[in-house]
Short mmCIF file of C-alpha atoms in Angstrom, two decimals:
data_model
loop_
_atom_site.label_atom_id
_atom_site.label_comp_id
_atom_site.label_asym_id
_atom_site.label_seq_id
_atom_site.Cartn_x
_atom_site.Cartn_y
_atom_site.Cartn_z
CA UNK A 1 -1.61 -30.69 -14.95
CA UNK A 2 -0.94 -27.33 -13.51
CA UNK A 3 -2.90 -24.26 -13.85
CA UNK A 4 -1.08 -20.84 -14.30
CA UNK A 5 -2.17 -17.71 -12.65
CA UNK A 6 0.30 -15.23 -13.01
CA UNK A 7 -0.33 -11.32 -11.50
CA UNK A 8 1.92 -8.58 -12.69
CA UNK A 9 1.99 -6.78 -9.64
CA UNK A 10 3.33 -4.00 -7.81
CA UNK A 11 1.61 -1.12 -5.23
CA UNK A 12 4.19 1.62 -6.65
CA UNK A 13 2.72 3.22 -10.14
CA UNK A 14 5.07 3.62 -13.15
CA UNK A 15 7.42 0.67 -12.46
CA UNK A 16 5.96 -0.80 -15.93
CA UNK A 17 3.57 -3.21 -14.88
CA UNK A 18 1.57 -2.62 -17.83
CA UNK A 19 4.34 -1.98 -20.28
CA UNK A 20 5.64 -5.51 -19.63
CA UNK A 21 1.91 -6.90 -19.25
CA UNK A 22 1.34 -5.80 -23.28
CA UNK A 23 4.95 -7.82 -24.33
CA UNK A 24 4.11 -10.66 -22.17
CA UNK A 25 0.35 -10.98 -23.56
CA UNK A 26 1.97 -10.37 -26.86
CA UNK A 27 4.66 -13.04 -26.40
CA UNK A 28 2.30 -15.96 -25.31
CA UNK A 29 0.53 -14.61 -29.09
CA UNK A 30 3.28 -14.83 -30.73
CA UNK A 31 4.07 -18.33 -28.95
CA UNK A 32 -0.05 -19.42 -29.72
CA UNK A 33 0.27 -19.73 -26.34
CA UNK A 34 -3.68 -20.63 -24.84
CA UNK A 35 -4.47 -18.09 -22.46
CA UNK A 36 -6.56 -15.13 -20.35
CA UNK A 37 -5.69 -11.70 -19.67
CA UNK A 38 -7.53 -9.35 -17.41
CA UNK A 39 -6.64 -5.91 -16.63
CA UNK A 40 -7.63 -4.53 -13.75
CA UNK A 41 -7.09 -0.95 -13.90
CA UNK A 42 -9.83 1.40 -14.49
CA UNK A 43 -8.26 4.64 -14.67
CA UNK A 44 -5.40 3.50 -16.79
CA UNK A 45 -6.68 0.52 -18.78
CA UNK A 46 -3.25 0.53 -20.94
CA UNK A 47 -3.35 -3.47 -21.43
CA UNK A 48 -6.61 -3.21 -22.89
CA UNK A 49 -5.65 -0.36 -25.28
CA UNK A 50 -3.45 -2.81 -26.69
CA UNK A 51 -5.17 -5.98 -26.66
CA UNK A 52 -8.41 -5.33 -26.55
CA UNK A 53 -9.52 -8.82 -26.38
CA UNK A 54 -8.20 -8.38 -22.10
CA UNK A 55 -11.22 -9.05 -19.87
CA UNK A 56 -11.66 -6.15 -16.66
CA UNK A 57 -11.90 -6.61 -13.55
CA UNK A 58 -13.29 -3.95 -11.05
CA UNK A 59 -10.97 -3.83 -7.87
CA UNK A 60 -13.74 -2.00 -6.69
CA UNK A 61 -15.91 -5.09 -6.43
CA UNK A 62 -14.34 -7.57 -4.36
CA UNK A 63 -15.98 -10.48 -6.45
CA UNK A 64 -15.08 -9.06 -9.47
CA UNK A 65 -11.87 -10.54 -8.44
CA UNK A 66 -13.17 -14.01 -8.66
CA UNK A 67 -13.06 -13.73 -12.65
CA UNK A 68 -9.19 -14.37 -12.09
CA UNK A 69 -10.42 -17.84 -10.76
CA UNK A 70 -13.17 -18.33 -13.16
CA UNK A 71 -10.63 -17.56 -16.08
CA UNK A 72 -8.98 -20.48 -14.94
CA UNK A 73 -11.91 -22.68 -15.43
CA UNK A 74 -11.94 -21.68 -19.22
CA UNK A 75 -7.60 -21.69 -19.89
CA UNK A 76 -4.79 -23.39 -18.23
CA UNK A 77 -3.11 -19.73 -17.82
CA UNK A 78 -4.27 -16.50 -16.86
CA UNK A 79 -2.63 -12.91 -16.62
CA UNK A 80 -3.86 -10.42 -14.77
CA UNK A 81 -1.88 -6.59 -14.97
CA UNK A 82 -3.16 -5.19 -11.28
CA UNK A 83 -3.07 -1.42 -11.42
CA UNK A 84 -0.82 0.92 -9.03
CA UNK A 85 -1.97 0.67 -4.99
CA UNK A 86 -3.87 -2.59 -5.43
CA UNK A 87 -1.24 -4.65 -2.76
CA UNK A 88 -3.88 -4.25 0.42
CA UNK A 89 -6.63 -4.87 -2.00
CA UNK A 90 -5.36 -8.02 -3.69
CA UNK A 91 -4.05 -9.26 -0.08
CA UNK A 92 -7.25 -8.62 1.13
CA UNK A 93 -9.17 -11.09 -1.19
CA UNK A 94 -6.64 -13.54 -0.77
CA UNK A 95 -6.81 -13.36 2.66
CA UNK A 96 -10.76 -13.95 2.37
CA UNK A 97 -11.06 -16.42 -0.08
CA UNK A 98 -8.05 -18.34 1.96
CA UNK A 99 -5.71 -18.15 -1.60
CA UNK A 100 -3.83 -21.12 -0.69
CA UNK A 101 -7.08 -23.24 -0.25
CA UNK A 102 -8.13 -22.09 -3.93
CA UNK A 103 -5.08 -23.13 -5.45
CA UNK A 104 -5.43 -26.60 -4.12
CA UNK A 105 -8.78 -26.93 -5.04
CA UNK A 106 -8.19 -25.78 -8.81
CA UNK A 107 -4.69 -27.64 -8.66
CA UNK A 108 -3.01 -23.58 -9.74
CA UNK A 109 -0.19 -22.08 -8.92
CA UNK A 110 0.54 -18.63 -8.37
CA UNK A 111 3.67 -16.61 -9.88
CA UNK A 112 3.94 -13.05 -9.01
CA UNK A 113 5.43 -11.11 -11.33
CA UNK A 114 6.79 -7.51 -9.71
CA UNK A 115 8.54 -5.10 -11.78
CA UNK A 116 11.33 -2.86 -10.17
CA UNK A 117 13.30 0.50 -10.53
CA UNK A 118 16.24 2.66 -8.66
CA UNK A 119 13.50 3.49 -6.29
CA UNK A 120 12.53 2.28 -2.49
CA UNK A 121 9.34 1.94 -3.08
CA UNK A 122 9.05 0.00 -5.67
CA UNK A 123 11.24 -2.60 -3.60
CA UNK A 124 9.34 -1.66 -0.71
CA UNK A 125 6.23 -3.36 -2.12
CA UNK A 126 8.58 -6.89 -3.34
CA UNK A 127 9.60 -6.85 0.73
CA UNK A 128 5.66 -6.42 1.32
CA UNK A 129 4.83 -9.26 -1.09
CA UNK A 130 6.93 -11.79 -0.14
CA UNK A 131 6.77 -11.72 3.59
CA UNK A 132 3.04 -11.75 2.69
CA UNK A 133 3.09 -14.27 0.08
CA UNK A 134 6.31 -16.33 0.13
CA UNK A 135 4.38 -19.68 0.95
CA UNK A 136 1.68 -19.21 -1.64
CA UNK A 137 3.47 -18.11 -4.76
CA UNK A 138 6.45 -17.74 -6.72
CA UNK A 139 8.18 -14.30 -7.63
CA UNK A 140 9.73 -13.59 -10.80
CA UNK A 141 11.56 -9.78 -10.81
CA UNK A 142 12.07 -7.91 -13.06
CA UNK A 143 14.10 -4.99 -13.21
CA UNK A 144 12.97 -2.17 -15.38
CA UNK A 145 15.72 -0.25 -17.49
CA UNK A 146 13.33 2.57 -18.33
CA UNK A 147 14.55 4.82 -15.71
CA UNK A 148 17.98 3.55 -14.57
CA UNK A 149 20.43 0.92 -15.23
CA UNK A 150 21.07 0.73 -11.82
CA UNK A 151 19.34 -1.30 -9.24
CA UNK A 152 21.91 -1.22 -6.54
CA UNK A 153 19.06 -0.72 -3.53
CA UNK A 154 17.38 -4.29 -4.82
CA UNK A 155 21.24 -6.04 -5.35
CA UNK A 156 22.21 -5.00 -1.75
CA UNK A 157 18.41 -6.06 0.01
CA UNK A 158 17.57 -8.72 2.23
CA UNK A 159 14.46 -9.68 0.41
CA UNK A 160 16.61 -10.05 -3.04
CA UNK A 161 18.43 -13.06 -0.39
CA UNK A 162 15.64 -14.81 0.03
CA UNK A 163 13.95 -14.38 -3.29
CA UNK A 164 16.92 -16.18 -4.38
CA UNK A 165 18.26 -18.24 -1.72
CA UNK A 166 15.17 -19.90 -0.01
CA UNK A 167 12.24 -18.63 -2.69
CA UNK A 168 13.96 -20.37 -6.22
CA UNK A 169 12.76 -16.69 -7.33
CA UNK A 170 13.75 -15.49 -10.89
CA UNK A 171 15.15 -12.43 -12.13
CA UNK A 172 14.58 -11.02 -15.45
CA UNK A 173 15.61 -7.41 -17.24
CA UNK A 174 13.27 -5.66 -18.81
CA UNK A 175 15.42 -3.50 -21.33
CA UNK A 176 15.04 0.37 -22.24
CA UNK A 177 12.89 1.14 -24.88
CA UNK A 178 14.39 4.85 -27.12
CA UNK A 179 11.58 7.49 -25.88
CA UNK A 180 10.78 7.83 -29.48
CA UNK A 181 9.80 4.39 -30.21
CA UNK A 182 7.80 4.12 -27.18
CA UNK A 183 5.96 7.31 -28.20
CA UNK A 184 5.02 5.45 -31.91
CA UNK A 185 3.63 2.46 -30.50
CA UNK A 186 1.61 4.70 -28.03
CA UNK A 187 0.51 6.95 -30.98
CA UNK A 188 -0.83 3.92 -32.81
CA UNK A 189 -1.83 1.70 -29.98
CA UNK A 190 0.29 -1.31 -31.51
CA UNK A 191 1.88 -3.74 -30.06
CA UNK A 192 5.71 -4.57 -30.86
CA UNK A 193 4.83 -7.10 -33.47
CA UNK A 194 2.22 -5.15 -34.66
CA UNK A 195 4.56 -2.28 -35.38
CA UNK A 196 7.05 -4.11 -36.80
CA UNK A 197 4.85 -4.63 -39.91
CA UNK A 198 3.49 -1.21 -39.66
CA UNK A 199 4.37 1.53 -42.23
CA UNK A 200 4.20 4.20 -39.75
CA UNK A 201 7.42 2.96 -38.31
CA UNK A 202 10.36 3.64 -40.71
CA UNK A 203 12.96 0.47 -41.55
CA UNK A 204 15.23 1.37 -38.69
CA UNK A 205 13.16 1.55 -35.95
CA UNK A 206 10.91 -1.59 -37.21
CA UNK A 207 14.45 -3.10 -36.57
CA UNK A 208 14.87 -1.57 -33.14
CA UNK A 209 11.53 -2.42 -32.13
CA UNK A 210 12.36 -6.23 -33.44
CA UNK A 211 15.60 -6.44 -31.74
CA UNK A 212 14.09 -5.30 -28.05
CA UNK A 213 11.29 -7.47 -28.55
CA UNK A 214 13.48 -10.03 -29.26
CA UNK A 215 16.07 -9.21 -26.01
CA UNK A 216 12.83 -9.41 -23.82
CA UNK A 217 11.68 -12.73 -25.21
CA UNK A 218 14.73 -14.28 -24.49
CA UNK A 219 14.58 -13.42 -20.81
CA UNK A 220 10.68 -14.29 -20.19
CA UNK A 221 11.66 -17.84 -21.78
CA UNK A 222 14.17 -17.96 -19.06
CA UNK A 223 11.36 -18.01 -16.77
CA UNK A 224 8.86 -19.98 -18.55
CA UNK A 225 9.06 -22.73 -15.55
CA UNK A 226 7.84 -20.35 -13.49
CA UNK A 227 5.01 -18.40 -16.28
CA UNK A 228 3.46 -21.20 -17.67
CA UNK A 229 1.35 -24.23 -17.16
CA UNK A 230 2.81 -27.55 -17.37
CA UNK A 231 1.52 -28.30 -21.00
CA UNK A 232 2.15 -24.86 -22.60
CA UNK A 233 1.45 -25.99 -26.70
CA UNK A 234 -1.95 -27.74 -25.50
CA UNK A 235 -3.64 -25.59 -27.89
CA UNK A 236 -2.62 -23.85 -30.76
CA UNK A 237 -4.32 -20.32 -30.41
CA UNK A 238 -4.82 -18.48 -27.17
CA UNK A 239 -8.15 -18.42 -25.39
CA UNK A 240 -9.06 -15.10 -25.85
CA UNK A 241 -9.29 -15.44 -29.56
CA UNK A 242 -11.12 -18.54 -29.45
CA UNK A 243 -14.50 -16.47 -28.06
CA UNK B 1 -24.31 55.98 36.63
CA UNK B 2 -27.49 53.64 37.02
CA UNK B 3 -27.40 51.12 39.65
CA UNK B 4 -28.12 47.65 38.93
CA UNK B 5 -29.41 45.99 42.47
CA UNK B 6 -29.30 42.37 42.68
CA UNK B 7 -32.70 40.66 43.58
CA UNK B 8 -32.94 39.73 46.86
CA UNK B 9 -34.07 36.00 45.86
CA UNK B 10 -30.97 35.54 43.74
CA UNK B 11 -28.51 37.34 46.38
CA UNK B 12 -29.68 34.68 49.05
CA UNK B 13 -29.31 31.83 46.26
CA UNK B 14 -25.34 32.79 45.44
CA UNK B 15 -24.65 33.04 49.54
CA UNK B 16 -26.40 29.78 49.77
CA UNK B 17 -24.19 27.94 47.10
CA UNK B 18 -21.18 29.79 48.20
CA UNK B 19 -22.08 28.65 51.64
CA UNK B 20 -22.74 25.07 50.31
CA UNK B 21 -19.23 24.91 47.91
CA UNK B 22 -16.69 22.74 48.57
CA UNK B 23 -13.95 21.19 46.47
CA UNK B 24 -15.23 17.37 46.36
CA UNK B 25 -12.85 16.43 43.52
CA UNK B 26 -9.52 17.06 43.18
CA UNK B 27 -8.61 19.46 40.19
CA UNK B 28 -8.41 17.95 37.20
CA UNK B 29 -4.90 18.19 36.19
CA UNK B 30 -3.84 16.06 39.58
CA UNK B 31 -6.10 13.67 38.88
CA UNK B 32 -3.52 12.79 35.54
CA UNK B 33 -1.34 11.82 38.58
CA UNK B 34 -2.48 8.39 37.92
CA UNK B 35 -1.49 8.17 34.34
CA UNK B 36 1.85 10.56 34.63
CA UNK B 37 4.25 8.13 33.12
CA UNK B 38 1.99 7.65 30.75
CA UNK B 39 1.84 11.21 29.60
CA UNK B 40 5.63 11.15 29.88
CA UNK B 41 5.77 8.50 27.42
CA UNK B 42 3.54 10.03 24.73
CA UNK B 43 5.25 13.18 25.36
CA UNK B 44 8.56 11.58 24.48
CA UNK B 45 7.10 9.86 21.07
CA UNK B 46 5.81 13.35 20.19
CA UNK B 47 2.77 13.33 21.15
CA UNK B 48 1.35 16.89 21.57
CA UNK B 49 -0.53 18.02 24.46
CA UNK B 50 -4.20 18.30 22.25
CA UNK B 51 -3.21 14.51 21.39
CA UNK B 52 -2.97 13.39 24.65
CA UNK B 53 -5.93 15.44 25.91
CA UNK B 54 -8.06 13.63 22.99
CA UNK B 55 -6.60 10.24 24.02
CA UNK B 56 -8.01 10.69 27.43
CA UNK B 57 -11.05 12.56 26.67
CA UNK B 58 -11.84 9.58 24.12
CA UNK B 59 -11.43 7.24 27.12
CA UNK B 60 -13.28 8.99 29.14
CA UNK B 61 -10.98 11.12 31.26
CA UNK B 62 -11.86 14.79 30.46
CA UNK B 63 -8.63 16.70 30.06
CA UNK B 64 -8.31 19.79 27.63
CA UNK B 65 -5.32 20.33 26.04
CA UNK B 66 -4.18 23.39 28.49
CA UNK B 67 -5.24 20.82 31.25
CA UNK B 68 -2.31 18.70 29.87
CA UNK B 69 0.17 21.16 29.18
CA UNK B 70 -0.09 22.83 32.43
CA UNK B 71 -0.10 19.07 33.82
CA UNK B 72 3.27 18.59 31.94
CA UNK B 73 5.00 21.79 32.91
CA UNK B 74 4.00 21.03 36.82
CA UNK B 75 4.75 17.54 36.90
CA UNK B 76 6.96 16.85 34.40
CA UNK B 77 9.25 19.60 34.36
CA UNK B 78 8.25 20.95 30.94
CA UNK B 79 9.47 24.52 30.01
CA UNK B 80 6.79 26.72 28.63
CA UNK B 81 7.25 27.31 24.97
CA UNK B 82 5.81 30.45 22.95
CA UNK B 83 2.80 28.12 21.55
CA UNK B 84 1.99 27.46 24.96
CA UNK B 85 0.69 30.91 25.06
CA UNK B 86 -2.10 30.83 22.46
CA UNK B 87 -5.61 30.06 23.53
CA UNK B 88 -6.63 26.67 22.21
CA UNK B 89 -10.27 25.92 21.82
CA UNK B 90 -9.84 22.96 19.94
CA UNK B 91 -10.22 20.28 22.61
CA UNK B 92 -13.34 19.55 24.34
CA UNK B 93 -14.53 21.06 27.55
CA UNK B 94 -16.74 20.35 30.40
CA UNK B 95 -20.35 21.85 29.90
CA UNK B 96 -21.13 23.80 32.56
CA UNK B 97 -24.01 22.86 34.77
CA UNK B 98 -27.54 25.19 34.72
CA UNK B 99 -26.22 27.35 38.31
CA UNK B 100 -22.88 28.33 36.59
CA UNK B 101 -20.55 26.11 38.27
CA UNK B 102 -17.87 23.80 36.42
CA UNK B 103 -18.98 19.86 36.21
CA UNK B 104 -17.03 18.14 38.71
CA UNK B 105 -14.44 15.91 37.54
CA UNK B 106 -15.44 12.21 37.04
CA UNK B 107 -12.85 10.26 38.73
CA UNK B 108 -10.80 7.49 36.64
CA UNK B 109 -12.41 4.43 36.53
CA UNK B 110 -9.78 1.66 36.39
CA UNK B 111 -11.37 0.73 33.56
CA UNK B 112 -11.01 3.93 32.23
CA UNK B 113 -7.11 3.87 32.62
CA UNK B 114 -6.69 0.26 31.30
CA UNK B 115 -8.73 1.45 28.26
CA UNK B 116 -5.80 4.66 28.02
CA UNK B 117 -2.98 2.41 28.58
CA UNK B 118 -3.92 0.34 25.78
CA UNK B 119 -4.30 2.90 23.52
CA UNK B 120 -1.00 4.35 24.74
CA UNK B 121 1.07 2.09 21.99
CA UNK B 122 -1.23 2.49 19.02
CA UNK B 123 -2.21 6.36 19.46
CA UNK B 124 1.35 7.91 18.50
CA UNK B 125 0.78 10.26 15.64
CA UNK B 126 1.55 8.46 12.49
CA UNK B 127 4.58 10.10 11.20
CA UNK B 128 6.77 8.45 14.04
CA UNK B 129 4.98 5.10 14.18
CA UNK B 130 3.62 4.30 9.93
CA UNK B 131 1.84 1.49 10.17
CA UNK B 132 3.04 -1.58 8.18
CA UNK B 133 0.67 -2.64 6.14
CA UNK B 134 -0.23 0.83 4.71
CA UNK B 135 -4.01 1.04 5.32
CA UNK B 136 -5.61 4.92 6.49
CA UNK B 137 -1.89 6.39 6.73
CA UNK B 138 0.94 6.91 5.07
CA UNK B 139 3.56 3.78 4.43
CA UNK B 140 6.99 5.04 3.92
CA UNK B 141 9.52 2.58 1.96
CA UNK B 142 12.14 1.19 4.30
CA UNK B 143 14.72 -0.89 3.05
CA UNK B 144 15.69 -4.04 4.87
CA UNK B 145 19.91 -4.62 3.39
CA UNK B 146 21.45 -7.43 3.92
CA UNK B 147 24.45 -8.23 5.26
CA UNK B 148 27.56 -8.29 4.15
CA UNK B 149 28.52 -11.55 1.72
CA UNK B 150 25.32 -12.37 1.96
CA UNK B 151 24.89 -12.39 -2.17
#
């Protein structure tokens, strides 16, 4: 039996590390998925606007950081959205508490999760992770639509090579969301299947809403190998709601 | 016009010291002899001349930033540029002793100029050299490709 810790994570801001965190959180609901989420930005606390039931962790406390680990004491899986310019920080406490050394001892395994865009930086940060963490951790990708269809600095990279060829790394797309629907769900602070029984949201764009959640779903169960623990149906409601 | 006489006591104290002066250290700017190629190899990384008068000051070989730009127009063959010109009180200076005259010169301890030469390497001003892992500076994005066929 393998534990799950999974980090959404990526130093550049608005890549959509917390848009996918709320569909991801929201897919291992819909799934009854058993599980922890912790969001660990305090300026931005977007996961926890959605889910409320999302534990916090202060980056600012270096031990705070240990509630990722102690999560895993309570459930098999635990997500944890890291806010923008948290890489040194994160690397940091791995490097203290010796990461790979903790993973043995709790018998866990690490995926990092690392939204992209069009833009250097954002692939800047997968080149930092991976030459950092390639022999503690997986990598899932996951290009982000939001800004651009086009990802042609990540296709042509080095790092997307090894990800691939030496890594077993997955890649994922996270589709474009209309502006409009994006700005309902933020209006209401719903989640996708939230909204989708909502009234607020006329017929139509329930059915847009369904039809991207549904897009998404399909490609996070193409990575579920990598995402979840070995016995993913252990229980039949996720941890959070079982406080 | 008043006259202003001098005191006899302090007359025969400046014709003493002037008696007693002598040069026993070289000027300042040939002691960076010893660390020339040095100060040729900032220079070429872009180092400026209050950069590499820090750097040495820090290390404990006193050198304004004039000191260092006169140094490089002598030694290395530097042309004077218009900034050259403008008084620059921004590096630190001797103190002068209680009598008037300038402190001597320490000379460079070796230790001094292995200290200098080590932070040669790590001292170029950030913009040319970003450090990789991002901490205190700026980390600018660059993109390893890969090569052709690869994918």
């Amino acid at each position: 039996m393998k534990k799950q810790l999974n980090l959404i994570l990526n130093g550049k801001g608005g890549v959509g590390k917390s848009f996918l965190a709320v569909n991801l959180i929201q897919y291992l609901k819909d799934k009854s998925i058993p599980f922890v989420a912790c969001d660990s930005d305090n300026e931005n606390s977007t996961l926890k606007r959605f889910h409320p039931d999302a534990e916090f962790i202060n980056l600012a406390q270096s031990r705070s950081l240990d509630n990722m680990f102690r999560a895993l004491e309570r459930a098999d899986l635990v997500i944890v959205d890291c806010r923008a310019a948290s890489t040194d920080v994160f690397l940091r406490y791995f490097a203290a508490i010796d990461i790979a050394a903790v993973l043995r001892t709790l018998d866990a395994r690490l995926t990092l999760l690392m939204p992209v865009n069009h833009e250097a930086d954002s692939l800047d940060q997968v080149q930092r992770m991976v030459e950092a963490m390639a022999d503690h951790a997986r990598f899932i990708i996951i290009r982000n639509q939001v800004h651009a269809e086009s990802f042609s600095l990540y296709d042509k990279s080095a790092v997307r090579v090894r990800l691939l060829k030496q890594l077993d790394a997955k890649e994922i797309t996270m589709p474009r969301m209309e502006e409009w629907l994006v700005e309902g769900l933020n209006r209401v602070n719903l989640t996708i299947t939230a909204a989708a029984k909502h009234e607020s949201f006329y017929l139509l764009d329930r059915q847009r809403l369904v039809t991207w959640q549904r897009r998404l779903y399909e490609q996070i169960e193409s990575t579920t190998d990598l995402l979840l623990p070995n016995r993913p149906n252990a229980k039949p409601t996720h941890a959070s709601d079982a406080k | 016009m008043n006259s202003i006489t001098i005191p006899d006591a302090a007359l025969m104290r400046f014709r003493d010291a002037a008696t007693k002066f002598t040069r026993d250290a070289s000027p300042r700017a040939s002691r960076l002899l010893a660390v020339k190629d040095d100060i040729a190899a900032l220079r070429k990384k872009g180092a400026s001349f209050r950069t590499i008068g820090e750097l040495l000051t820090q290390n404990g070989i006193a050198a304004s930033d004039t000191c260092v730009m006169r140094f490089c127009q002598r030694e290395l063959g530097e042309k004077p540029t218009r900034s050259a010109k403008r008084k620059s009180s921004a590096a630190p200076k001797p103190a002068p002793v209680a009598n008037g005259n300038a402190t001597p010169p320490a000379p460079i301890t070796k230790a001094a100029q292995a200290v200098f030469l080590d932070n040669l390497l790590s001292a170029v001003p950030a913009n040319l050299s970003p450090k990789p892992s991002g901490e205190g500076g700026p980390r600018i994005a660059r993109i390893e490709f890969a090569k052709p066929g690869e994918l």
